[in-house]
């Protein structure tokens, strides 16, 4: 932490070919820079073709300011019954335990908070939050976030966790942290020993690119897993960084291999200063279409848009329901196969008109129950299947 790259001079000393200048200085005045020496060491090319470089080195585009971008697009400030605590969903609340991070992500959704001051939650504020939680026993899941809570001293973090644990209605505590990615040596045995006193503790971390899965970060994840902390990952889709299906596939495979469950894949929020990172929503759809069927379900995150105006996280996925009748739901799989799923018999109200003797297969005929599937030719799976087990279809297929 003490050796973070924080100034233009330090940045130029580490990467002499970076264009400095007035732009960089004014970006950094608005959105502070900090890069841990470890994270800086993952940069392979000191320019915008490098994903790590893009995520941590300020760019002049951060000053571009289209009108629909906001400092607080999720309107977290309106959902704060106590300063520093966001209560948006019925059973969950999010505590901003610190405004400090070891590395400031250029794509951060809390750019309005992270790094503008570096302060940790006070005892007084923590008491107010604990009082609110006690008065609202429907909140069973508290997310300790920030900033990055694992930048706090172990003692300070323990003060937060132990106070939350004293509230009987708090069942699980989650920590949102990018420390395993940007400062993995912070995951010490001492920290793990402290965390395990407050179980059930879950941690969601923030890997965005396979290049971030290094021996050090993997070892940090292993230490947490071995302390009984289930690990999830929340990635953000970032233009030019990870917005290709193959990169997300590689990332998710590597995460699962290292006991980290891909949890969310976020559409970039409408935050001021991140316009150059935004991708169209359709890119997320393409990626989800690519992943399903190709990867273990364990490795597939949920693609979500965290809606403006505090609408919360909304899952977006390709449409797999093609049609419906009272008797059948017509689904498609990733191969393009169409399948009729018959509804339970006692609830069937009958189809509007039963199909004629001779009809050609189409979606309507599937919904009517005249055909059970429409099968694309020559898929690898279909070829394999036919050769090993004869089909015993009762309804007609095509
Ligand atoms: C994301 C978020 C949560 C947690 O949502 P999950 O879908 O349960 O992971 C809770 N509160 C706020 C304010 C959030 O932004
Ligand atoms: S670690 Fe999280 S809170 Fe900190 S800058 Fe990155 S995204 Fe923002």
Tab-separated table of C-alpha atoms and ligand atoms in Angstrom:
chain	number	residue	atom	x	y	z
A	1	UNK	CA	0.000	0.000	0.000
A	2	UNK	CA	2.820	2.394	0.886
A	3	UNK	CA	4.426	1.809	-2.509
A	4	UNK	CA	1.357	2.442	-4.620
A	5	UNK	CA	1.850	4.467	-7.796
A	6	UNK	CA	-0.062	7.645	-6.953
A	7	UNK	CA	1.476	10.524	-8.918
A	8	UNK	CA	2.271	11.316	-12.549
A	9	UNK	CA	5.966	11.228	-11.696
A	10	UNK	CA	5.695	7.752	-10.203
A	11	UNK	CA	3.667	6.594	-13.195
A	12	UNK	CA	6.239	7.943	-15.662
A	13	UNK	CA	9.045	6.402	-13.639
A	14	UNK	CA	7.361	3.012	-13.968
A	15	UNK	CA	6.207	3.464	-17.583
A	16	UNK	CA	8.398	6.066	-19.349
A	17	UNK	CA	6.431	5.891	-22.604
A	18	UNK	CA	3.075	6.850	-21.134
A	19	UNK	CA	1.845	10.202	-22.406
A	20	UNK	CA	1.742	12.440	-19.336
A	21	UNK	CA	0.609	16.006	-19.740
A	22	UNK	CA	-2.148	18.285	-18.548
A	23	UNK	CA	-4.942	15.855	-19.427
A	24	UNK	CA	-3.610	13.167	-17.154
A	25	UNK	CA	-3.190	15.645	-14.317
A	26	UNK	CA	-6.768	16.886	-14.587
A	27	UNK	CA	-8.152	13.344	-14.774
A	28	UNK	CA	-6.235	12.450	-11.644
A	29	UNK	CA	-7.447	15.553	-9.870
A	30	UNK	CA	-11.009	14.368	-10.453
A	31	UNK	CA	-10.560	10.604	-10.129
A	32	UNK	CA	-7.492	9.651	-8.114
A	33	UNK	CA	-5.004	7.078	-9.295
A	34	UNK	CA	-3.469	4.328	-7.197
A	35	UNK	CA	-1.813	1.196	-8.561
A	36	UNK	CA	-0.112	-1.420	-6.420
A	37	UNK	CA	3.386	-2.390	-7.601
A	38	UNK	CA	2.107	-5.958	-7.919
A	39	UNK	CA	-0.768	-4.978	-10.224
A	40	UNK	CA	1.525	-2.693	-12.249
A	41	UNK	CA	3.829	-5.687	-12.731
A	42	UNK	CA	1.046	-7.497	-14.614
A	43	UNK	CA	1.110	-4.871	-17.363
A	44	UNK	CA	2.777	-6.373	-20.436
A	45	UNK	CA	2.516	-3.401	-22.812
A	46	UNK	CA	2.246	0.112	-21.409
A	47	UNK	CA	-0.524	1.207	-23.763
A	48	UNK	CA	-4.250	0.813	-24.233
A	49	UNK	CA	-3.884	-2.553	-25.951
A	50	UNK	CA	-3.138	-4.036	-22.537
A	51	UNK	CA	-6.187	-4.959	-20.435
A	52	UNK	CA	-4.455	-4.385	-17.078
A	53	UNK	CA	-3.128	-1.025	-18.233
A	54	UNK	CA	-6.614	0.047	-19.303
A	55	UNK	CA	-8.158	-0.896	-15.978
A	56	UNK	CA	-5.747	1.059	-13.787
A	57	UNK	CA	-4.016	3.864	-15.735
A	58	UNK	CA	-6.047	7.089	-16.101
A	59	UNK	CA	-7.023	8.183	-19.611
A	60	UNK	CA	-8.200	11.554	-20.888
A	61	UNK	CA	-11.481	9.956	-22.048
A	62	UNK	CA	-12.552	9.854	-18.403
A	63	UNK	CA	-13.295	13.557	-18.739
A	64	UNK	CA	-15.810	13.002	-21.551
A	65	UNK	CA	-19.189	13.724	-20.098
A	66	UNK	CA	-22.283	12.702	-22.110
A	67	UNK	CA	-25.493	13.973	-20.482
A	68	UNK	CA	-26.944	10.573	-19.551
A	69	UNK	CA	-23.978	9.688	-17.348
A	70	UNK	CA	-24.345	10.423	-13.649
A	71	UNK	CA	-22.063	10.430	-10.640
A	72	UNK	CA	-24.449	8.062	-8.825
A	73	UNK	CA	-26.513	6.277	-11.491
A	74	UNK	CA	-27.759	3.605	-9.086
A	75	UNK	CA	-29.066	6.409	-6.852
A	76	UNK	CA	-27.441	4.796	-3.855
A	77	UNK	CA	-27.501	8.103	-2.041
A	78	UNK	CA	-31.316	8.018	-2.087
A	79	UNK	CA	-31.407	4.536	-0.561
A	80	UNK	CA	-29.249	5.403	2.435
A	81	UNK	CA	-31.340	5.418	5.619
A	82	UNK	CA	-28.055	5.769	7.494
A	83	UNK	CA	-25.110	7.462	5.768
A	84	UNK	CA	-22.774	4.757	4.527
A	85	UNK	CA	-25.442	2.059	4.305
A	86	UNK	CA	-27.525	1.269	1.208
A	87	UNK	CA	-30.811	-0.539	1.859
A	88	UNK	CA	-32.338	-1.351	-1.522
A	89	UNK	CA	-33.629	-4.909	-1.359
A	90	UNK	CA	-35.923	-6.241	1.382
A	91	UNK	CA	-33.484	-8.695	2.961
A	92	UNK	CA	-30.061	-7.254	2.153
A	93	UNK	CA	-28.091	-4.146	2.966
A	94	UNK	CA	-24.741	-2.844	1.784
A	95	UNK	CA	-22.288	-1.150	4.114
A	96	UNK	CA	-19.635	1.193	2.746
A	97	UNK	CA	-16.904	0.334	5.223
A	98	UNK	CA	-14.147	2.410	3.634
A	99	UNK	CA	-13.562	4.725	0.697
A	100	UNK	CA	-10.077	3.378	0.149
A	101	UNK	CA	-8.861	0.850	-2.429
A	102	UNK	CA	-5.369	-0.406	-3.077
A	103	UNK	CA	-5.812	0.146	-6.814
A	104	UNK	CA	-8.441	2.488	-8.236
A	105	UNK	CA	-10.239	0.836	-11.132
A	106	UNK	CA	-10.831	3.280	-13.923
A	107	UNK	CA	-14.225	1.650	-14.510
A	108	UNK	CA	-15.367	1.878	-10.867
A	109	UNK	CA	-19.090	2.318	-10.349
A	110	UNK	CA	-18.445	4.304	-7.168
A	111	UNK	CA	-16.020	6.733	-8.754
A	112	UNK	CA	-17.825	9.427	-6.778
A	113	UNK	CA	-16.606	7.837	-3.544
A	114	UNK	CA	-13.611	5.590	-4.113
A	115	UNK	CA	-10.379	7.388	-3.389
A	116	UNK	CA	-11.707	10.924	-3.238
A	117	UNK	CA	-10.881	10.734	0.463
A	118	UNK	CA	-9.347	7.688	2.060
A	119	UNK	CA	-11.317	7.068	5.237
A	120	UNK	CA	-12.612	4.080	7.143
A	121	UNK	CA	-15.938	3.740	8.895
A	122	UNK	CA	-16.048	5.250	12.370
A	123	UNK	CA	-17.257	3.497	15.477
A	124	UNK	CA	-20.124	5.951	15.752
A	125	UNK	CA	-21.326	5.281	12.194
A	126	UNK	CA	-21.011	1.555	12.751
A	127	UNK	CA	-23.234	1.829	15.844
A	128	UNK	CA	-25.883	3.699	13.804
A	129	UNK	CA	-25.792	0.963	11.169
A	130	UNK	CA	-26.027	-1.783	13.791
A	131	UNK	CA	-29.009	0.014	15.344
A	132	UNK	CA	-30.753	0.179	11.945
A	133	UNK	CA	-30.087	-3.516	11.347
A	134	UNK	CA	-31.472	-4.379	14.776
A	135	UNK	CA	-34.634	-2.382	14.025
A	136	UNK	CA	-34.975	-4.104	10.626
A	137	UNK	CA	-34.652	-7.821	11.320
A	138	UNK	CA	-35.784	-8.634	7.771
A	139	UNK	CA	-32.205	-7.787	6.719
A	140	UNK	CA	-30.392	-11.112	6.933
A	141	UNK	CA	-27.546	-10.553	4.472
A	142	UNK	CA	-25.096	-7.693	4.943
A	143	UNK	CA	-22.574	-6.836	2.248
A	144	UNK	CA	-19.434	-5.150	3.500
A	145	UNK	CA	-18.212	-3.082	0.569
A	146	UNK	CA	-16.610	0.255	-0.202
A	147	UNK	CA	-14.004	1.082	-1.438
A	148	UNK	CA	-12.274	-2.133	-0.612
A	149	UNK	CA	-12.811	-3.435	2.940
A	150	UNK	CA	-9.706	-5.620	2.811
A	151	UNK	CA	-7.542	-2.487	2.656
A	152	UNK	CA	-8.556	-1.879	6.271
A	153	UNK	CA	-6.373	-3.164	9.060
A	154	UNK	CA	-7.372	-6.593	10.311
A	155	UNK	CA	-8.345	-5.029	13.673
A	156	UNK	CA	-10.558	-2.383	12.074
A	157	UNK	CA	-12.246	-4.931	9.826
A	158	UNK	CA	-12.747	-7.219	12.808
A	159	UNK	CA	-14.458	-4.388	14.648
A	160	UNK	CA	-16.953	-4.145	11.757
A	161	UNK	CA	-17.544	-7.883	11.424
A	162	UNK	CA	-17.902	-8.528	15.145
A	163	UNK	CA	-20.391	-5.665	15.528
A	164	UNK	CA	-22.482	-6.971	12.608
A	165	UNK	CA	-22.383	-10.478	14.100
A	166	UNK	CA	-23.845	-9.157	17.343
A	167	UNK	CA	-27.073	-8.384	15.473
A	168	UNK	CA	-29.027	-11.649	15.824
A	169	UNK	CA	-30.984	-11.238	12.560
A	170	UNK	CA	-27.836	-10.940	10.432
A	171	UNK	CA	-27.321	-14.407	8.994
A	172	UNK	CA	-24.673	-14.038	6.340
A	173	UNK	CA	-21.985	-11.449	5.872
A	174	UNK	CA	-20.518	-10.892	2.433
A	175	UNK	CA	-17.372	-8.950	1.657
A	176	UNK	CA	-16.876	-7.341	-1.749
A	177	UNK	CA	-13.170	-6.964	-2.441
A	178	UNK	CA	-10.703	-6.663	-5.278
A	179	UNK	CA	-7.725	-7.342	-3.018
A	180	UNK	CA	-7.189	-10.939	-4.249
A	181	UNK	CA	-6.724	-9.429	-7.744
A	182	UNK	CA	-4.688	-6.315	-7.045
A	183	UNK	CA	-2.973	-6.989	-3.699
A	184	UNK	CA	-3.078	-10.771	-3.159
A	185	UNK	CA	-0.354	-10.761	-0.487
A	186	UNK	CA	-2.846	-8.973	1.795
A	187	UNK	CA	-4.690	-12.297	2.176
A	188	UNK	CA	-2.527	-13.373	5.075
A	189	UNK	CA	-3.021	-16.325	7.374
A	190	UNK	CA	-3.725	-13.814	10.129
A	191	UNK	CA	-6.574	-12.265	8.080
A	192	UNK	CA	-8.006	-15.699	7.244
A	193	UNK	CA	-7.896	-16.725	10.901
A	194	UNK	CA	-9.820	-13.575	11.830
A	195	UNK	CA	-12.434	-14.078	9.080
A	196	UNK	CA	-13.200	-17.637	10.052
A	197	UNK	CA	-14.297	-16.510	13.520
A	198	UNK	CA	-17.296	-14.775	11.922
A	199	UNK	CA	-18.640	-17.451	9.592
A	200	UNK	CA	-20.752	-17.680	7.514
A	201	UNK	CA	-18.613	-15.195	5.566
A	202	UNK	CA	-18.816	-15.128	1.776
A	203	UNK	CA	-16.479	-13.151	-0.435
A	204	UNK	CA	-17.159	-11.795	-3.896
A	205	UNK	CA	-14.071	-10.692	-5.729
A	206	UNK	CA	-13.581	-8.896	-9.032
A	207	UNK	CA	-11.495	-10.592	-11.724
A	208	UNK	CA	-12.146	-9.200	-15.196
A	209	UNK	CA	-9.477	-10.800	-17.352
A	210	UNK	CA	-7.624	-14.146	-17.422
A	211	UNK	CA	-4.323	-12.228	-17.227
A	212	UNK	CA	-5.267	-11.362	-13.624
A	213	UNK	CA	-5.204	-15.020	-12.570
A	214	UNK	CA	-1.580	-15.258	-11.549
A	215	UNK	CA	0.081	-17.741	-9.186
A	216	UNK	CA	-0.134	-15.048	-6.467
A	217	UNK	CA	-3.833	-14.290	-6.928
A	218	UNK	CA	-4.657	-17.996	-7.173
A	219	UNK	CA	-2.776	-18.651	-3.934
A	220	UNK	CA	-4.729	-15.827	-2.260
A	221	UNK	CA	-8.031	-17.377	-3.383
A	222	UNK	CA	-6.871	-20.762	-2.126
A	223	UNK	CA	-6.081	-19.339	1.305
A	224	UNK	CA	-9.589	-17.899	1.539
A	225	UNK	CA	-11.237	-21.094	0.286
A	226	UNK	CA	-9.208	-23.136	2.738
A	227	UNK	CA	-10.495	-20.862	5.512
A	228	UNK	CA	-13.987	-21.972	4.531
A	229	UNK	CA	-14.947	-18.792	2.676
A	230	UNK	CA	-16.977	-19.507	-0.474
A	231	UNK	CA	-15.689	-17.293	-3.279
A	232	UNK	CA	-17.727	-15.679	-6.032
A	233	UNK	CA	-16.645	-13.352	-8.803
A	234	UNK	CA	-18.254	-10.232	-10.211
A	235	UNK	CA	-16.867	-9.067	-13.553
A	236	UNK	CA	-17.707	-5.950	-15.499
A	237	UNK	CA	-17.911	-6.045	-19.282
A	238	UNK	CA	-15.378	-3.502	-20.506
A	239	UNK	CA	-14.826	-2.469	-24.082
A	240	UNK	CA	-11.441	-3.501	-25.393
A	241	UNK	CA	-10.643	-5.312	-22.132
A	242	UNK	CA	-12.845	-8.388	-21.917
A	243	UNK	CA	-15.749	-7.893	-24.325
A	244	UNK	CA	-15.085	-11.030	-26.366
A	245	UNK	CA	-16.866	-14.317	-25.680
A	246	UNK	CA	-13.597	-16.268	-25.784
A	247	UNK	CA	-11.993	-14.050	-23.131
A	248	UNK	CA	-14.949	-14.445	-20.775
A	249	UNK	CA	-14.895	-18.186	-21.444
A	250	UNK	CA	-11.192	-18.390	-20.529
A	251	UNK	CA	-11.768	-16.253	-17.448
A	252	UNK	CA	-14.708	-18.314	-16.206
A	253	UNK	CA	-12.946	-21.623	-16.800
A	254	UNK	CA	-9.899	-20.404	-14.889
A	255	UNK	CA	-12.052	-19.113	-12.027
A	256	UNK	CA	-13.917	-22.398	-11.557
A	257	UNK	CA	-10.658	-24.328	-11.753
A	258	UNK	CA	-9.532	-22.243	-8.785
A	259	UNK	CA	-12.733	-22.639	-6.745
A	260	UNK	CA	-14.136	-19.219	-7.584
A	261	UNK	CA	-17.729	-19.293	-8.819
A	262	UNK	CA	-18.556	-16.747	-11.541
A	263	UNK	CA	-21.514	-14.873	-10.013
A	264	UNK	CA	-22.355	-11.753	-12.000
A	265	UNK	CA	-21.220	-10.314	-15.295
A	266	UNK	CA	-22.190	-6.646	-15.140
A	267	UNK	CA	-23.203	-4.335	-17.894
A	268	UNK	CA	-21.203	-1.138	-17.314
A	269	UNK	CA	-23.165	1.329	-15.189
A	270	UNK	CA	-23.975	4.796	-16.484
A	271	UNK	CA	-21.248	6.311	-14.371
A	272	UNK	CA	-19.523	9.538	-15.237
A	273	UNK	CA	-16.008	8.873	-16.460
A	274	UNK	CA	-16.532	5.383	-17.886
A	275	UNK	CA	-18.101	6.102	-21.282
A	276	UNK	CA	-15.059	4.731	-23.126
A	277	UNK	CA	-15.544	1.362	-21.393
A	278	UNK	CA	-19.211	0.886	-22.225
A	279	UNK	CA	-20.374	-1.874	-24.565
A	280	UNK	CA	-23.843	-2.308	-26.053
A	281	UNK	CA	-26.155	-4.578	-24.018
A	282	UNK	CA	-26.245	-6.869	-27.055
A	283	UNK	CA	-22.587	-7.731	-26.466
A	284	UNK	CA	-23.504	-9.279	-23.125
A	285	UNK	CA	-26.281	-11.239	-24.841
A	286	UNK	CA	-23.837	-12.549	-27.436
A	287	UNK	CA	-21.490	-13.663	-24.690
A	288	UNK	CA	-24.248	-15.438	-22.764
A	289	UNK	CA	-25.382	-17.138	-25.973
A	290	UNK	CA	-21.817	-18.327	-26.508
A	291	UNK	CA	-21.313	-19.634	-22.966
A	292	UNK	CA	-24.515	-21.633	-22.475
A	293	UNK	CA	-24.036	-25.230	-23.528
A	294	UNK	CA	-20.336	-24.776	-24.179
A	295	UNK	CA	-19.336	-24.366	-20.513
A	296	UNK	CA	-20.245	-26.074	-17.283
A	297	UNK	CA	-23.204	-24.332	-15.716
A	298	UNK	CA	-20.958	-23.715	-12.708
A	299	UNK	CA	-18.765	-21.513	-14.871
A	300	UNK	CA	-21.564	-19.352	-16.273
A	301	UNK	CA	-22.218	-16.044	-14.506
A	302	UNK	CA	-25.511	-14.201	-14.684
A	303	UNK	CA	-25.415	-11.176	-16.975
A	304	UNK	CA	-27.086	-8.258	-15.196
A	305	UNK	CA	-27.844	-4.640	-15.862
A	306	UNK	CA	-27.807	-2.685	-12.618
A	307	UNK	CA	-30.618	-0.400	-13.606
A	308	UNK	CA	-30.424	3.371	-13.421
A	309	UNK	CA	-32.692	5.130	-10.892
A	310	UNK	CA	-32.033	2.430	-8.291
A	311	UNK	CA	-33.918	-0.263	-10.166
A	312	UNK	CA	-31.443	-2.858	-8.941
A	313	UNK	CA	-29.884	-5.740	-10.807
A	314	UNK	CA	-31.901	-7.069	-13.711
A	315	UNK	CA	-30.831	-10.325	-15.380
A	316	UNK	CA	-30.677	-10.216	-19.163
A	317	UNK	CA	-30.339	-13.382	-21.150
A	318	UNK	CA	-31.100	-14.741	-24.592
A	319	UNK	CA	-34.690	-15.877	-25.005
A	320	UNK	CA	-35.011	-19.623	-24.702
A	321	UNK	CA	-38.815	-19.713	-24.657
A	322	UNK	CA	-39.872	-19.655	-28.300
A	323	UNK	CA	-43.614	-20.126	-27.947
A	324	UNK	CA	-46.351	-21.397	-25.623
A	325	UNK	CA	-49.808	-22.922	-25.828
A	326	UNK	CA	-51.929	-24.215	-22.936
A	327	UNK	CA	-50.540	-27.699	-23.591
A	328	UNK	CA	-46.914	-27.123	-24.555
A	329	UNK	CA	-44.020	-24.769	-24.014
A	330	UNK	CA	-41.663	-24.604	-26.971
A	331	UNK	CA	-38.046	-24.136	-25.945
A	332	UNK	CA	-34.872	-23.815	-27.887
A	333	UNK	CA	-31.462	-25.009	-26.786
A	334	UNK	CA	-28.042	-23.558	-27.555
A	335	UNK	CA	-27.753	-25.673	-30.705
A	336	UNK	CA	-30.925	-24.263	-32.166
A	337	UNK	CA	-32.922	-27.410	-31.455
A	338	UNK	CA	-36.595	-26.698	-30.775
A	339	UNK	CA	-38.268	-28.861	-28.164
A	340	UNK	CA	-41.903	-29.107	-27.103
A	341	UNK	CA	-42.277	-29.538	-23.342
A	342	UNK	CA	-45.753	-30.937	-22.503
A	343	UNK	CA	-47.482	-29.238	-19.566
A	344	UNK	CA	-49.010	-31.367	-16.788
A	345	UNK	CA	-52.087	-33.170	-18.093
A	346	UNK	CA	-54.547	-32.192	-15.381
A	347	UNK	CA	-53.941	-28.513	-16.004
A	348	UNK	CA	-54.262	-28.692	-19.767
A	349	UNK	CA	-57.124	-26.697	-21.146
A	350	UNK	CA	-56.562	-28.067	-24.615
A	351	UNK	CA	-55.040	-26.418	-27.603
A	352	UNK	CA	-57.170	-24.056	-29.644
A	353	UNK	CA	-57.247	-26.409	-32.618
A	354	UNK	CA	-55.694	-29.815	-32.920
A	355	UNK	CA	-53.386	-30.136	-35.897
A	356	UNK	CA	-54.511	-31.780	-39.075
A	357	UNK	CA	-53.218	-35.150	-40.136
A	358	UNK	CA	-50.696	-33.826	-42.560
A	359	UNK	CA	-48.845	-30.787	-41.388
A	360	UNK	CA	-45.273	-29.733	-41.740
A	361	UNK	CA	-43.264	-29.105	-38.611
A	362	UNK	CA	-43.090	-25.557	-37.375
A	363	UNK	CA	-43.230	-23.750	-34.073
A	364	UNK	CA	-47.049	-23.788	-34.006
A	365	UNK	CA	-47.067	-27.563	-34.521
A	366	UNK	CA	-44.643	-27.975	-31.619
A	367	UNK	CA	-46.843	-25.843	-29.374
A	368	UNK	CA	-49.846	-27.888	-30.479
A	369	UNK	CA	-48.137	-31.141	-29.613
A	370	UNK	CA	-48.051	-32.475	-33.153
A	371	UNK	CA	-44.288	-32.674	-33.101
A	372	UNK	CA	-41.958	-33.040	-30.182
A	373	UNK	CA	-38.883	-31.448	-31.628
A	374	UNK	CA	-37.186	-29.888	-34.588
A	375	UNK	CA	-33.636	-31.009	-34.759
A	376	UNK	CA	-30.824	-29.238	-36.588
A	377	UNK	CA	-28.871	-31.640	-38.751
A	378	UNK	CA	-25.255	-32.542	-38.228
A	379	UNK	CA	-24.598	-31.274	-34.735
A	380	UNK	CA	-21.759	-33.209	-33.126
A	381	UNK	CA	-23.957	-34.210	-30.227
A	382	UNK	CA	-26.774	-35.451	-32.427
A	383	UNK	CA	-24.429	-37.590	-34.480
A	384	UNK	CA	-22.929	-39.089	-31.341
A	385	UNK	CA	-26.333	-39.757	-29.857
A	386	UNK	CA	-27.861	-41.508	-32.832
A	387	UNK	CA	-24.990	-43.900	-33.176
A	388	UNK	CA	-25.120	-45.097	-29.581
A	389	UNK	CA	-28.769	-45.216	-28.618
A	390	UNK	CA	-31.757	-45.793	-30.897
A	391	UNK	CA	-34.434	-43.196	-30.276
A	392	UNK	CA	-37.743	-44.257	-28.822
A	393	UNK	CA	-39.755	-41.238	-29.787
A	394	UNK	CA	-43.486	-41.387	-29.339
A	395	UNK	CA	-44.339	-38.107	-30.966
A	396	UNK	CA	-43.132	-37.250	-34.407
A	397	UNK	CA	-39.917	-35.433	-34.860
A	398	UNK	CA	-38.284	-33.682	-37.702
B	1	LIG	C1	-25.790	-5.688	-5.544
B	1	LIG	C2	-26.389	-5.191	-4.339
B	1	LIG	C3	-26.842	-6.074	-3.360
B	1	LIG	C4	-26.707	-7.565	-3.473
B	1	LIG	O1	-27.429	-8.096	-4.515
B	1	LIG	P1	-27.376	-9.666	-4.803
B	1	LIG	O2	-28.148	-9.800	-6.059
B	1	LIG	O3	-28.005	-10.345	-3.640
B	1	LIG	O4	-25.931	-10.048	-4.934
B	1	LIG	C5	-27.425	-5.532	-2.244
B	1	LIG	N1	-27.567	-4.206	-2.092
B	1	LIG	C6	-27.161	-3.339	-3.028
B	1	LIG	C7	-27.365	-1.892	-2.805
B	1	LIG	C8	-26.537	-3.800	-4.184
B	1	LIG	O5	-26.111	-2.936	-5.105
B	2	LIG	S1	-11.791	-2.058	-6.083
B	2	LIG	FE1	-14.003	-1.816	-6.320
B	2	LIG	S2	-14.520	0.070	-5.198
B	2	LIG	FE2	-12.281	0.043	-5.522
B	2	LIG	S3	-11.979	1.203	-7.412
B	2	LIG	FE3	-12.114	-0.974	-7.994
B	2	LIG	S4	-14.276	-1.266	-8.488
B	2	LIG	FE4	-14.132	0.651	-7.307
